[in-house]
Short mmCIF file of C-alpha atoms in Angstrom, two decimals:
data_model
loop_
_atom_site.label_atom_id
_atom_site.label_comp_id
_atom_site.label_asym_id
_atom_site.label_seq_id
_atom_site.Cartn_x
_atom_site.Cartn_y
_atom_site.Cartn_z
CA MET Z 1 36.76 10.93 -6.34
CA VAL Z 2 35.17 13.77 -8.24
CA ASP Z 3 35.91 17.22 -6.96
CA ALA Z 4 32.78 18.77 -5.36
CA ALA Z 5 33.38 22.15 -6.98
CA LEU Z 6 33.72 20.57 -10.39
CA LEU Z 7 30.57 18.56 -9.81
CA ALA Z 8 28.66 21.72 -8.90
CA GLN Z 9 30.00 23.47 -11.99
CA HIS Z 10 28.80 20.60 -14.13
CA ALA Z 11 25.39 20.75 -12.49
CA VAL Z 12 25.05 24.47 -13.25
CA ASN Z 13 26.05 23.86 -16.83
CA ALA Z 14 23.53 21.03 -17.14
CA LEU Z 15 20.74 23.27 -15.82
CA MET Z 16 21.65 25.95 -18.36
CA LEU Z 17 21.65 23.52 -21.25
CA GLY Z 18 18.54 21.85 -19.89
CA ILE Z 19 16.42 24.98 -19.95
CA MET Z 20 17.54 25.76 -23.53
CA TYR Z 21 16.77 22.23 -24.72
CA ALA Z 22 13.44 22.35 -22.88
CA LEU Z 23 12.44 25.55 -24.73
CA VAL Z 24 13.22 23.92 -28.08
CA ALA Z 25 11.55 20.63 -27.13
CA VAL Z 26 8.36 22.40 -26.05
CA GLY Z 27 8.02 23.77 -29.58
CA PHE Z 28 8.25 20.31 -31.14
CA THR Z 29 5.72 18.95 -28.68
CA LEU Z 30 3.27 21.84 -29.21
CA PHE Z 31 3.38 21.44 -33.00
CA PHE Z 32 2.86 17.72 -32.70
CA GLY Z 33 0.05 18.31 -30.23
CA VAL Z 34 -2.10 20.55 -32.43
CA LEU Z 35 -1.32 19.07 -35.83
CA ASP Z 36 0.37 15.67 -35.35
CA VAL Z 37 3.31 16.86 -37.38
CA ILE Z 38 7.04 16.94 -36.82
CA LYS Z 39 8.27 20.34 -37.94
CA PHE Z 40 11.94 19.79 -38.69
CA SER Z 41 12.60 23.41 -39.63
CA HIS Z 42 12.33 24.25 -35.92
CA GLY Z 43 16.06 24.16 -35.23
CA ASP Z 44 16.81 26.49 -38.12
CA VAL Z 45 14.06 28.85 -37.01
CA LEU Z 46 16.08 29.02 -33.79
CA THR Z 47 19.17 29.97 -35.81
CA VAL Z 48 17.19 32.71 -37.56
CA GLY Z 49 16.21 33.96 -34.11
CA ALA Z 50 19.82 34.07 -32.95
CA PHE Z 51 20.98 35.91 -36.09
CA THR Z 52 18.08 38.34 -35.81
CA GLY Z 53 19.29 39.04 -32.28
CA LEU Z 54 22.82 39.65 -33.51
CA THR Z 55 21.50 42.01 -36.19
CA VAL Z 56 19.51 43.94 -33.62
CA TRP Z 57 22.66 44.28 -31.55
CA LEU Z 58 24.73 45.51 -34.48
CA ALA Z 59 21.99 48.00 -35.34
CA LEU Z 60 21.91 49.27 -31.78
CA VAL Z 61 25.68 49.69 -31.80
CA ALA Z 62 25.47 51.53 -35.12
CA VAL Z 63 22.96 54.06 -33.77
CA ASP Z 64 24.85 54.29 -30.47
CA LEU Z 65 21.95 53.06 -28.35
CA ALA Z 66 23.61 49.95 -27.07
CA THR Z 67 22.88 50.25 -23.37
CA PRO Z 68 22.92 46.75 -21.94
CA TRP Z 69 19.36 46.51 -20.55
CA LEU Z 70 17.66 48.03 -23.58
CA ALA Z 71 19.76 45.75 -25.75
CA VAL Z 72 18.81 42.65 -23.78
CA ALA Z 73 15.12 43.53 -23.94
CA LEU Z 74 15.19 44.14 -27.69
CA LEU Z 75 17.44 41.15 -28.27
CA VAL Z 76 14.77 38.90 -26.83
CA LEU Z 77 11.65 40.66 -28.12
CA VAL Z 78 12.56 41.36 -31.73
CA PRO Z 79 13.85 37.84 -32.54
CA ALA Z 80 10.90 36.29 -30.69
CA LEU Z 81 8.45 38.29 -32.80
CA ALA Z 82 10.40 37.64 -35.99
CA THR Z 83 10.48 33.88 -35.49
CA ALA Z 84 6.86 33.86 -34.33
CA LEU Z 85 5.98 35.33 -37.71
CA LEU Z 86 8.36 32.95 -39.51
CA GLY Z 87 6.92 29.93 -37.69
CA ALA Z 88 3.37 30.99 -38.52
CA LEU Z 89 4.32 31.53 -42.17
CA ILE Z 90 5.90 28.07 -42.40
CA GLY Z 91 2.77 26.70 -40.79
CA ARG Z 92 0.48 28.55 -43.15
CA PHE Z 93 2.32 27.96 -46.41
CA VAL Z 94 4.23 24.71 -45.89
CA VAL Z 95 2.58 22.61 -43.20
CA LEU Z 96 -1.15 23.35 -43.49
CA PRO Z 97 -1.31 22.92 -47.29
CA LEU Z 98 0.05 19.39 -46.74
CA LYS Z 99 -2.85 18.48 -44.47
CA GLY Z 100 -4.03 15.04 -45.48
CA ALA Z 101 -0.70 14.13 -47.08
CA PRO Z 102 1.37 11.35 -45.51
CA PRO Z 103 3.26 12.61 -42.40
CA LEU Z 104 6.51 11.78 -44.15
CA ASN Z 105 5.81 14.54 -46.69
CA VAL Z 106 5.41 17.14 -43.95
CA LEU Z 107 8.62 15.94 -42.39
CA LEU Z 108 10.49 16.23 -45.69
CA ALA Z 109 8.99 19.60 -46.59
CA THR Z 110 9.90 21.14 -43.24
CA LEU Z 111 13.35 19.55 -43.37
CA MET Z 112 13.93 21.26 -46.72
CA CYS Z 113 12.46 24.46 -45.40
CA GLY Z 114 15.01 24.33 -42.58
CA THR Z 115 17.82 23.71 -45.07
CA ILE Z 116 16.75 26.76 -47.05
CA LEU Z 117 16.83 28.93 -43.92
CA ARG Z 118 20.21 27.56 -42.87
CA GLU Z 119 21.80 27.97 -46.28
CA ALA Z 120 20.26 31.42 -46.70
CA ILE Z 121 21.99 32.54 -43.51
CA ARG Z 122 25.27 30.98 -44.59
CA LEU Z 123 25.16 32.58 -48.04
CA PHE Z 124 23.44 35.91 -47.51
CA TYR Z 125 24.27 36.98 -43.96
CA PRO Z 126 27.52 38.99 -44.10
CA GLY Z 127 30.23 36.52 -43.20
CA GLY Z 128 27.49 34.01 -42.44
CA ALA Z 129 29.67 30.99 -43.14
CA ASN Z 130 31.87 31.76 -40.12
CA PRO Z 131 31.03 31.67 -36.43
CA LYS Z 132 29.93 35.10 -35.25
CA PRO Z 133 30.82 36.56 -31.87
CA PHE Z 134 27.73 37.23 -29.80
CA PRO Z 135 27.87 40.08 -27.26
CA ALA Z 136 28.04 39.27 -23.55
CA LEU Z 137 25.35 41.65 -22.39
CA LEU Z 138 24.53 40.30 -18.98
CA PRO Z 139 26.54 41.21 -15.87
CA THR Z 140 29.14 38.55 -15.30
CA THR Z 141 29.58 39.25 -11.59
CA ALA Z 142 30.71 36.02 -9.97
CA TYR Z 143 29.54 34.81 -6.58
CA GLN Z 144 31.59 32.40 -4.56
CA LEU Z 145 29.24 30.02 -2.76
CA GLY Z 146 31.50 27.66 -0.90
CA ASN Z 147 33.35 25.90 -3.68
CA LEU Z 148 30.87 26.94 -6.30
CA ASN Z 149 31.62 29.81 -8.58
CA LEU Z 150 28.25 31.10 -9.77
CA ARG Z 151 28.01 33.81 -12.41
CA LEU Z 152 25.15 36.25 -12.40
CA ASP Z 153 24.55 35.95 -16.15
CA SER Z 154 23.96 32.22 -15.82
CA VAL Z 155 21.51 32.77 -13.00
CA LEU Z 156 19.62 35.42 -14.98
CA LEU Z 157 19.45 33.26 -18.09
CA PHE Z 158 18.21 30.28 -16.13
CA LEU Z 159 15.57 32.28 -14.28
CA THR Z 160 14.38 33.84 -17.54
CA GLY Z 161 13.99 30.38 -19.02
CA VAL Z 162 12.07 29.14 -16.01
CA ALA Z 163 9.85 32.24 -16.04
CA ILE Z 164 9.02 31.59 -19.70
CA VAL Z 165 8.17 27.96 -19.01
CA VAL Z 166 5.91 29.01 -16.12
CA ALA Z 167 4.24 31.65 -18.30
CA LEU Z 168 3.65 29.04 -20.99
CA HIS Z 169 2.13 26.72 -18.39
CA LEU Z 170 -0.27 29.47 -17.33
CA VAL Z 171 -1.22 30.32 -20.91
CA ILE Z 172 -1.95 26.69 -21.70
CA ASN Z 173 -3.87 25.92 -18.53
CA ARG Z 174 -5.55 29.16 -17.56
CA THR Z 175 -6.49 31.01 -20.73
CA ARG Z 176 -9.06 30.74 -23.47
CA LEU Z 177 -6.27 30.36 -26.02
CA GLY Z 178 -4.77 27.53 -23.96
CA LEU Z 179 -8.14 25.79 -23.83
CA ALA Z 180 -8.35 26.03 -27.62
CA ILE Z 181 -4.83 24.62 -28.02
CA ARG Z 182 -5.57 21.69 -25.72
CA ALA Z 183 -8.94 21.03 -27.35
CA VAL Z 184 -7.39 21.04 -30.84
CA ALA Z 185 -4.63 18.71 -29.61
CA GLN Z 186 -7.13 16.20 -28.21
CA ASP Z 187 -9.75 16.20 -30.97
CA ALA Z 188 -9.23 18.73 -33.73
CA GLU Z 189 -12.53 18.00 -35.43
CA ILE Z 190 -14.67 18.38 -32.34
CA ALA Z 191 -12.72 21.50 -31.42
CA ARG Z 192 -13.91 22.98 -34.72
CA VAL Z 193 -17.46 21.89 -33.95
CA MET Z 194 -17.18 23.78 -30.66
CA GLY Z 195 -16.50 26.92 -32.68
CA ILE Z 196 -12.73 27.02 -32.33
CA ASP Z 197 -11.00 28.50 -35.38
CA HIS Z 198 -8.69 25.66 -36.30
CA VAL Z 199 -6.28 27.47 -38.62
CA ARG Z 200 -5.91 30.40 -36.26
CA THR Z 201 -5.22 28.17 -33.25
CA VAL Z 202 -2.66 26.13 -35.17
CA LEU Z 203 -0.84 29.22 -36.44
CA ILE Z 204 -0.77 30.86 -33.01
CA THR Z 205 0.66 27.65 -31.59
CA PHE Z 206 3.33 27.65 -34.30
CA ALA Z 207 4.09 31.27 -33.47
CA ILE Z 208 4.44 30.58 -29.76
CA GLY Z 209 6.65 27.52 -30.28
CA SER Z 210 8.87 29.40 -32.72
CA ALA Z 211 9.21 32.39 -30.39
CA LEU Z 212 10.41 29.99 -27.68
CA ALA Z 213 13.05 28.68 -30.09
CA ALA Z 214 14.30 32.24 -30.68
CA VAL Z 215 14.62 32.74 -26.93
CA ALA Z 216 16.61 29.50 -26.69
CA GLY Z 217 18.84 30.69 -29.55
CA ILE Z 218 19.49 34.04 -27.87
CA MET Z 219 20.20 32.30 -24.56
CA HIS Z 220 22.64 30.04 -26.36
CA GLY Z 221 24.36 33.08 -27.86
CA LEU Z 222 24.54 34.96 -24.58
CA TYR Z 223 25.83 31.88 -22.76
CA TYR Z 224 28.51 30.82 -25.25
CA ASN Z 225 29.10 34.28 -26.81
CA GLU Z 226 29.11 32.75 -30.24
CA ILE Z 227 26.57 31.72 -32.82
CA ASN Z 228 26.86 30.05 -36.22
CA PHE Z 229 24.63 29.16 -39.13
CA SER Z 230 24.43 25.47 -38.20
CA MET Z 231 23.76 25.86 -34.48
CA GLY Z 232 20.10 24.96 -35.01
CA LEU Z 233 20.95 21.63 -36.53
CA LEU Z 234 22.17 19.94 -33.37
CA LEU Z 235 19.86 21.95 -31.11
CA GLY Z 236 16.93 20.90 -33.28
CA VAL Z 237 17.83 17.22 -33.10
CA ILE Z 238 18.40 17.48 -29.36
CA GLY Z 239 15.13 19.33 -28.85
CA PHE Z 240 13.29 16.75 -30.93
CA SER Z 241 14.88 13.86 -29.03
CA SER Z 242 14.01 15.53 -25.74
CA ALA Z 243 10.39 15.92 -26.82
CA VAL Z 244 10.20 12.29 -27.94
CA VAL Z 245 11.86 10.86 -24.86
CA GLY Z 246 9.58 12.97 -22.66
CA GLY Z 247 6.50 11.84 -24.58
CA LEU Z 248 5.66 13.72 -27.77
CA GLY Z 249 2.62 15.94 -27.28
CA ASN Z 250 3.17 16.44 -23.57
CA VAL Z 251 4.60 19.85 -22.60
CA TYR Z 252 5.89 18.69 -19.23
CA GLY Z 253 7.42 15.63 -20.82
CA ALA Z 254 9.32 17.91 -23.21
CA ILE Z 255 10.68 19.98 -20.34
CA LEU Z 256 11.65 16.85 -18.44
CA GLY Z 257 13.23 15.45 -21.61
CA GLY Z 258 15.25 18.64 -22.14
CA PHE Z 259 16.75 18.51 -18.68
CA LEU Z 260 17.28 14.76 -18.92
CA PHE Z 261 19.25 15.18 -22.13
CA ALA Z 262 21.38 17.95 -20.65
CA PHE Z 263 22.17 15.86 -17.59
CA LEU Z 264 23.06 12.88 -19.76
CA GLN Z 265 25.41 15.03 -21.84
CA THR Z 266 27.01 16.39 -18.69
CA LEU Z 267 27.32 12.92 -17.25
CA GLY Z 268 28.95 11.80 -20.49
CA ALA Z 269 31.40 14.70 -20.34
CA MET Z 270 32.24 13.89 -16.71
CA ALA Z 271 32.63 10.18 -17.27
CA MET Z 272 34.87 10.72 -20.27
CA PRO Z 273 36.83 13.91 -19.52
CA PHE Z 274 39.49 12.75 -21.97
CA ALA Z 275 36.96 12.79 -24.80
CA SER Z 276 34.16 15.17 -24.00
CA ALA Z 277 33.25 15.25 -27.67
CA TYR Z 278 31.62 11.89 -27.00
CA ARG Z 279 29.09 13.40 -24.62
CA ASP Z 280 26.48 13.61 -27.39
CA VAL Z 281 27.13 10.02 -28.42
CA PHE Z 282 26.59 8.94 -24.83
CA ALA Z 283 23.44 11.04 -24.38
CA PHE Z 284 21.85 9.88 -27.64
CA ALA Z 285 22.72 6.25 -26.85
CA VAL Z 286 20.94 6.49 -23.50
CA VAL Z 287 17.95 8.18 -25.15
CA ILE Z 288 17.73 5.31 -27.64
CA ALA Z 289 17.85 2.85 -24.75
CA ILE Z 290 15.05 4.73 -22.96
CA MET Z 291 12.95 4.70 -26.12
CA ALA Z 292 13.40 0.94 -26.37
CA VAL Z 293 12.06 0.51 -22.85
CA ARG Z 294 9.36 3.20 -22.99
CA PRO Z 295 8.36 3.72 -26.64
CA THR Z 296 5.69 6.29 -25.74
CA GLY Z 297 8.15 8.43 -23.80
CA LEU Z 298 8.45 9.10 -20.09
CA ILE Z 299 5.04 10.81 -19.88
CA ALA Z 300 2.78 9.08 -22.38
CA GLU Z 301 0.38 11.53 -23.97
CA ARG Z 302 -1.38 9.38 -26.50
CA GLY Z 303 -2.73 5.90 -26.81
CA VAL Z 304 -4.01 5.70 -23.25
CA GLU Z 305 -7.67 6.17 -24.14
CA ARG Z 306 -7.36 4.57 -27.51
CA ALA Z 307 -5.82 1.40 -26.15
CA MET H 1 -43.07 28.01 -40.12
CA SER H 2 -39.83 28.84 -41.85
CA ALA H 3 -36.99 26.61 -42.87
CA LEU H 4 -34.04 26.94 -40.51
CA LEU H 5 -31.85 24.49 -42.40
CA ARG H 6 -32.21 23.63 -46.05
CA LEU H 7 -30.14 21.24 -48.15
CA GLU H 8 -30.41 21.43 -51.92
CA GLY H 9 -29.12 18.56 -54.04
CA VAL H 10 -26.27 17.79 -51.70
CA ARG H 11 -23.69 15.36 -53.01
CA ALA H 12 -20.75 14.02 -51.03
CA ALA H 13 -18.16 11.37 -51.71
CA TYR H 14 -15.07 9.84 -50.19
CA GLY H 15 -12.67 9.21 -53.03
CA HIS H 16 -14.71 7.67 -55.83
CA ALA H 17 -17.41 6.30 -53.54
CA ASP H 18 -20.57 8.38 -53.48
CA VAL H 19 -21.90 8.70 -49.95
CA LEU H 20 -24.70 11.20 -50.51
CA VAL H 21 -26.52 11.56 -53.82
CA ASP H 22 -28.73 14.55 -54.49
CA VAL H 23 -30.08 14.96 -50.97
CA SER H 24 -32.57 17.79 -50.47
CA LEU H 25 -34.28 18.30 -47.18
CA THR H 26 -35.63 20.98 -44.89
CA VAL H 27 -35.60 21.40 -41.13
CA GLU H 28 -38.33 23.79 -40.05
CA GLU H 29 -37.65 26.06 -37.12
CA GLY H 30 -39.03 24.86 -33.80
CA ARG H 31 -39.33 21.22 -34.73
CA ILE H 32 -37.64 17.93 -34.02
CA VAL H 33 -36.74 16.50 -37.40
CA CYS H 34 -35.15 13.09 -37.60
CA LEU H 35 -32.99 11.35 -40.14
CA LEU H 36 -33.35 7.59 -40.13
CA GLY H 37 -31.36 4.94 -41.93
CA ALA H 38 -29.20 1.88 -41.50
CA ASN H 39 -25.49 1.92 -40.80
CA GLY H 40 -23.58 3.26 -43.77
CA ALA H 41 -26.60 5.03 -45.23
CA GLY H 42 -24.75 8.34 -45.06
CA LYS H 43 -26.42 9.86 -41.99
CA THR H 44 -23.24 10.93 -40.24
CA THR H 45 -21.78 12.24 -43.50
CA LEU H 46 -24.85 14.42 -43.90
CA ILE H 47 -24.32 15.89 -40.43
CA ARG H 48 -20.66 16.45 -41.29
CA CYS H 49 -21.69 18.32 -44.42
CA VAL H 50 -23.96 20.60 -42.42
CA LEU H 51 -21.07 21.29 -40.03
CA GLY H 52 -18.56 21.84 -42.81
CA LEU H 53 -16.36 18.92 -41.78
CA THR H 54 -16.93 17.12 -45.08
CA LEU H 55 -16.82 19.18 -48.25
CA LEU H 56 -19.66 18.91 -50.73
CA ARG H 57 -19.14 17.63 -54.26
CA GLY H 58 -22.29 19.45 -55.26
CA GLY H 59 -25.40 21.15 -53.98
CA ARG H 60 -25.92 23.93 -51.51
CA ILE H 61 -26.74 24.35 -47.84
CA PHE H 62 -28.72 27.23 -46.36
CA TYR H 63 -29.12 28.14 -42.73
CA ALA H 64 -31.55 30.84 -41.67
CA ASP H 65 -31.38 32.27 -45.20
CA HIS H 66 -27.58 32.45 -45.27
CA GLU H 67 -25.84 30.22 -47.70
CA ILE H 68 -23.30 28.33 -45.58
CA THR H 69 -22.04 25.88 -48.21
CA HIS H 70 -18.51 27.28 -48.13
CA LEU H 71 -18.28 28.64 -44.58
CA PRO H 72 -15.63 27.13 -42.28
CA THR H 73 -17.01 25.21 -39.33
CA HIS H 74 -16.39 27.83 -36.65
CA ARG H 75 -18.32 30.44 -38.63
CA ARG H 76 -21.30 28.09 -38.88
CA VAL H 77 -21.15 27.61 -35.13
CA ALA H 78 -21.17 31.39 -34.76
CA LEU H 79 -24.48 31.45 -36.65
CA GLY H 80 -26.05 29.22 -34.01
CA ILE H 81 -25.45 25.65 -35.11
CA GLY H 82 -24.53 23.31 -32.28
CA CYS H 83 -23.74 19.63 -32.29
CA ILE H 84 -23.82 16.60 -30.03
CA PRO H 85 -21.47 14.36 -32.03
CA GLU H 86 -21.64 10.64 -32.58
CA GLY H 87 -19.75 8.69 -29.95
CA ARG H 88 -19.93 11.64 -27.51
CA ARG H 89 -16.33 12.68 -28.29
CA VAL H 90 -15.69 14.52 -25.03
CA PHE H 91 -12.16 15.90 -24.65
CA PRO H 92 -10.68 13.14 -22.46
CA LYS H 93 -7.89 15.19 -20.90
CA LEU H 94 -9.93 18.26 -20.15
CA THR H 95 -11.93 18.40 -16.95
CA VAL H 96 -15.70 18.27 -17.05
CA GLU H 97 -15.88 22.02 -16.58
CA GLU H 98 -13.23 22.70 -19.23
CA ASN H 99 -15.22 20.57 -21.67
CA LEU H 100 -18.25 22.74 -20.98
CA LEU H 101 -16.16 25.91 -21.36
CA ALA H 102 -14.90 24.61 -24.71
CA GLY H 103 -18.54 24.30 -25.72
CA ALA H 104 -18.98 27.99 -24.88
CA TYR H 105 -15.78 28.94 -26.69
CA GLN H 106 -17.37 31.67 -28.80
CA GLU H 107 -19.25 33.19 -25.87
CA ARG H 108 -17.30 36.22 -24.66
CA SER H 109 -19.47 37.25 -21.74
CA TRP H 110 -18.45 35.60 -18.49
CA THR H 111 -21.84 36.30 -16.97
CA ARG H 112 -23.55 34.35 -19.71
CA ILE H 113 -21.01 31.53 -19.53
CA ARG H 114 -21.62 31.20 -15.80
CA GLU H 115 -25.39 31.23 -16.35
CA GLN H 116 -25.11 28.46 -18.91
CA LEU H 117 -22.80 26.44 -16.63
CA GLU H 118 -25.35 26.68 -13.84
CA ARG H 119 -28.12 25.66 -16.23
CA VAL H 120 -26.24 22.58 -17.40
CA TYR H 121 -25.33 21.66 -13.81
CA THR H 122 -29.01 21.96 -12.85
CA VAL H 123 -30.04 19.59 -15.64
CA PHE H 124 -27.15 17.20 -14.87
CA PRO H 125 -26.26 17.46 -11.16
CA ARG H 126 -23.83 14.59 -11.66
CA LEU H 127 -21.66 16.82 -13.84
CA ALA H 128 -21.55 19.44 -11.10
CA GLU H 129 -20.24 16.82 -8.68
CA ARG H 130 -17.50 15.88 -11.14
CA ARG H 131 -16.66 19.29 -12.53
CA GLY H 132 -12.95 18.98 -11.69
CA GLN H 133 -12.60 15.42 -12.95
CA LEU H 134 -11.00 14.54 -16.29
CA ALA H 135 -13.70 13.69 -18.80
CA GLY H 136 -11.84 10.55 -19.90
CA THR H 137 -12.42 9.03 -16.47
CA LEU H 138 -16.23 9.42 -16.60
CA SER H 139 -18.57 6.50 -17.26
CA GLY H 140 -20.24 6.22 -20.67
CA GLY H 141 -23.50 7.62 -19.35
CA GLU H 142 -21.76 10.56 -17.71
CA GLN H 143 -19.84 11.27 -20.92
CA ALA H 144 -23.16 11.32 -22.76
CA MET H 145 -24.46 13.91 -20.30
CA LEU H 146 -21.30 15.94 -20.72
CA SER H 147 -21.53 15.80 -24.50
CA ILE H 148 -25.12 17.04 -24.37
CA GLY H 149 -24.28 19.74 -21.84
CA ARG H 150 -21.33 20.87 -23.95
CA GLY H 151 -23.57 21.10 -27.02
CA LEU H 152 -25.94 23.38 -25.12
CA MET H 153 -23.34 25.79 -23.72
CA ARG H 154 -23.50 28.12 -26.71
CA ARG H 155 -27.32 28.11 -26.66
CA PRO H 156 -27.62 26.90 -30.26
CA ARG H 157 -30.62 27.71 -32.37
CA LEU H 158 -30.20 24.46 -34.31
CA LEU H 159 -28.85 21.41 -32.54
CA LEU H 160 -27.52 18.50 -34.59
CA VAL H 161 -27.69 15.29 -32.59
CA ASP H 162 -25.88 12.26 -33.98
CA GLU H 163 -26.76 8.81 -32.58
CA PRO H 164 -27.20 9.83 -28.97
CA SER H 165 -28.31 6.38 -27.86
CA LEU H 166 -25.45 4.44 -29.44
CA GLY H 167 -23.85 2.18 -26.85
CA LEU H 168 -26.02 3.28 -23.93
CA SER H 169 -28.18 1.07 -21.73
CA PRO H 170 -31.96 1.12 -22.42
CA LEU H 171 -32.52 3.16 -19.28
CA LEU H 172 -30.03 5.82 -20.37
CA VAL H 173 -31.48 5.80 -23.88
CA ARG H 174 -34.91 6.68 -22.48
CA GLU H 175 -33.30 9.34 -20.31
CA ASN H 176 -31.55 10.76 -23.38
CA PHE H 177 -34.78 11.08 -25.32
CA ARG H 178 -36.41 12.78 -22.36
CA VAL H 179 -33.55 15.32 -22.24
CA LEU H 180 -33.85 15.94 -25.99
CA GLU H 181 -37.55 16.72 -25.57
CA GLU H 182 -36.67 19.10 -22.74
CA ILE H 183 -34.09 20.86 -24.91
CA HIS H 184 -36.64 21.17 -27.66
CA GLY H 185 -39.12 22.55 -25.12
CA SER H 186 -36.68 25.37 -24.37
CA GLY H 187 -36.97 26.53 -27.98
CA VAL H 188 -34.17 24.72 -29.78
CA THR H 189 -34.72 23.19 -33.20
CA ILE H 190 -33.36 19.65 -33.29
CA PHE H 191 -32.08 17.63 -36.22
CA LEU H 192 -31.75 14.12 -34.88
CA VAL H 193 -29.87 11.25 -36.48
CA GLU H 194 -30.82 7.91 -35.01
CA GLN H 195 -31.00 4.20 -35.55
CA ASN H 196 -33.54 3.70 -32.80
CA VAL H 197 -36.61 4.09 -35.02
CA ARG H 198 -39.39 3.51 -32.51
CA GLN H 199 -38.25 6.01 -29.87
CA THR H 200 -37.18 8.55 -32.46
CA LEU H 201 -40.52 8.58 -34.24
CA ARG H 202 -42.20 8.98 -30.86
CA ILE H 203 -40.62 12.42 -30.31
CA ALA H 204 -40.04 13.66 -33.87
CA HIS H 205 -42.41 15.92 -35.82
CA TYR H 206 -41.06 15.01 -39.19
CA GLY H 207 -38.60 12.51 -40.57
CA TYR H 208 -36.46 11.58 -43.53
CA VAL H 209 -35.20 8.14 -44.42
CA LEU H 210 -31.80 7.70 -46.02
CA ALA H 211 -30.71 4.52 -47.81
CA GLY H 212 -27.55 4.10 -49.82
CA GLY H 213 -26.96 7.86 -49.76
CA ARG H 214 -30.38 8.76 -51.21
CA LEU H 215 -33.53 9.97 -49.52
CA VAL H 216 -36.08 7.21 -49.97
CA ALA H 217 -38.94 8.47 -47.82
CA SER H 218 -40.08 11.44 -45.80
CA GLY H 219 -43.12 12.47 -43.84
CA THR H 220 -44.67 12.73 -40.43
CA PRO H 221 -44.09 9.84 -38.01
CA GLU H 222 -47.53 8.40 -38.81
CA VAL H 223 -46.75 8.38 -42.51
CA LEU H 224 -43.28 6.93 -42.04
CA ARG H 225 -44.40 4.13 -39.74
CA ALA H 226 -46.70 2.92 -42.51
CA ASP H 227 -44.13 3.42 -45.27
CA PRO H 228 -42.57 0.17 -46.53
CA ALA H 229 -39.49 2.19 -47.57
CA LEU H 230 -38.59 2.59 -43.90
CA GLN H 231 -38.62 -1.17 -43.35
CA ALA H 232 -36.66 -1.65 -46.54
CA ALA H 233 -34.07 0.93 -45.50
CA TYR H 234 -33.19 -1.14 -42.45
CA PHE H 235 -33.79 -4.69 -43.53
CA GLY H 236 -33.28 -4.49 -47.28
CA SER H 237 -36.04 -4.60 -49.81
CA ALA H 238 -38.15 -7.77 -49.79
CA THR H 239 -38.01 -7.95 -53.56
CA ALA H 240 -34.25 -7.67 -53.82
#
């Protein structure tokens, strides 16, 4: 019999991981939506976001301005803007010039781009080869709810993630920009004929997706209080898998996929407490099984009309 | 009358295959000008060249005295070029109203967008009934209406219409031609690509015939009806 308190703790952890994975997965699905490309540098863009956050923190400490709330605000905003710019630059100078090339070329080019970012951090960031401690900036007040020990920082992180997902939903469904993104995703050529600036829409989408990755990276740092140069590698693969299992191109599928993956990992860790390192093996195995049964993902985005 | 659209020696190719060879034509403001030709004659490619979706291998395109040969598509739309594309191409997962709003993407004034919405809904009351429905779930005829309505949202000065009757029932085809005449009556210049020769020549003021990527005939409907080149363009030359 599993202890109820332990079960609840696992559930909280799964929700935390789920929202981070969802933020990464949404990026993959947005990029695929507007341009039909897989941008494999996404995970490393996340790492750049996390290290930008750490740098901001160190700078704030150096100038003695490190009050927690100001720090948190800047630690989210500056990396988000930095990666938004980075994502748009990769889009402009790596992905768009390959338009018309086989998709495999885009995949390779972005994979290499990601490797460059990752290795650049390892080599050029001071002590970049080692894990870096990330400050715990959020209040860690713990609440005892029955058996459940709930920490305020977790709650804040989770709510922030949810708020960002809701904001993204509103942007996509209620704004002129969102209309352009959806139109480009459904029929890029006709979207141009309607007067939508294709390049601009694609680059803004890349910027938004990349900013979300930075937020996920910062959340990861604040939650685990540690970041390292290769953190984006696994997070990228997980985010990509989540997007695929949810149905590539569908934002809600990506969110669903992110939470699904987190719950599978947690389930794996619970089922095999003696070897929790196998949780990823378990989660990926289940994802492969799901893909075998539903090749278009849980929420199929494409192929319905074309069938 | 002045030329609203002018093509000079336009050449286009896919890979090594020439699709358009030295095409020069003029669409005068205020007219319905048609482009006739069999499948594969290059009609749709010509429309794509005007829109900037296919790049030219040679020649130049002018619109209202601007050279637009190298302008990206959205900037051409900003100048007043609208399009009702071949195959309707509505956005299947946008609602009817969102499709119309996409058509008015460059219009910043909400008042004018609402006016245009009302106008389209008056012409096509069926679209008003279905405004919240996903366009992919509409019937073919309704999608045709939506595609036309969407093309009108920006109040284009020149409307490119590509094969509007393709795949529609005879009744809807007649309805389509009636709507095109109405649009023209509201002051829009129309460049119409069609395979339906008889109905097209009934409403057009001037026409061009394309065969194998070259213009083989042009003239008023009366002239074209009598021109053996028109027959040849569709059924192959009798001497070949």
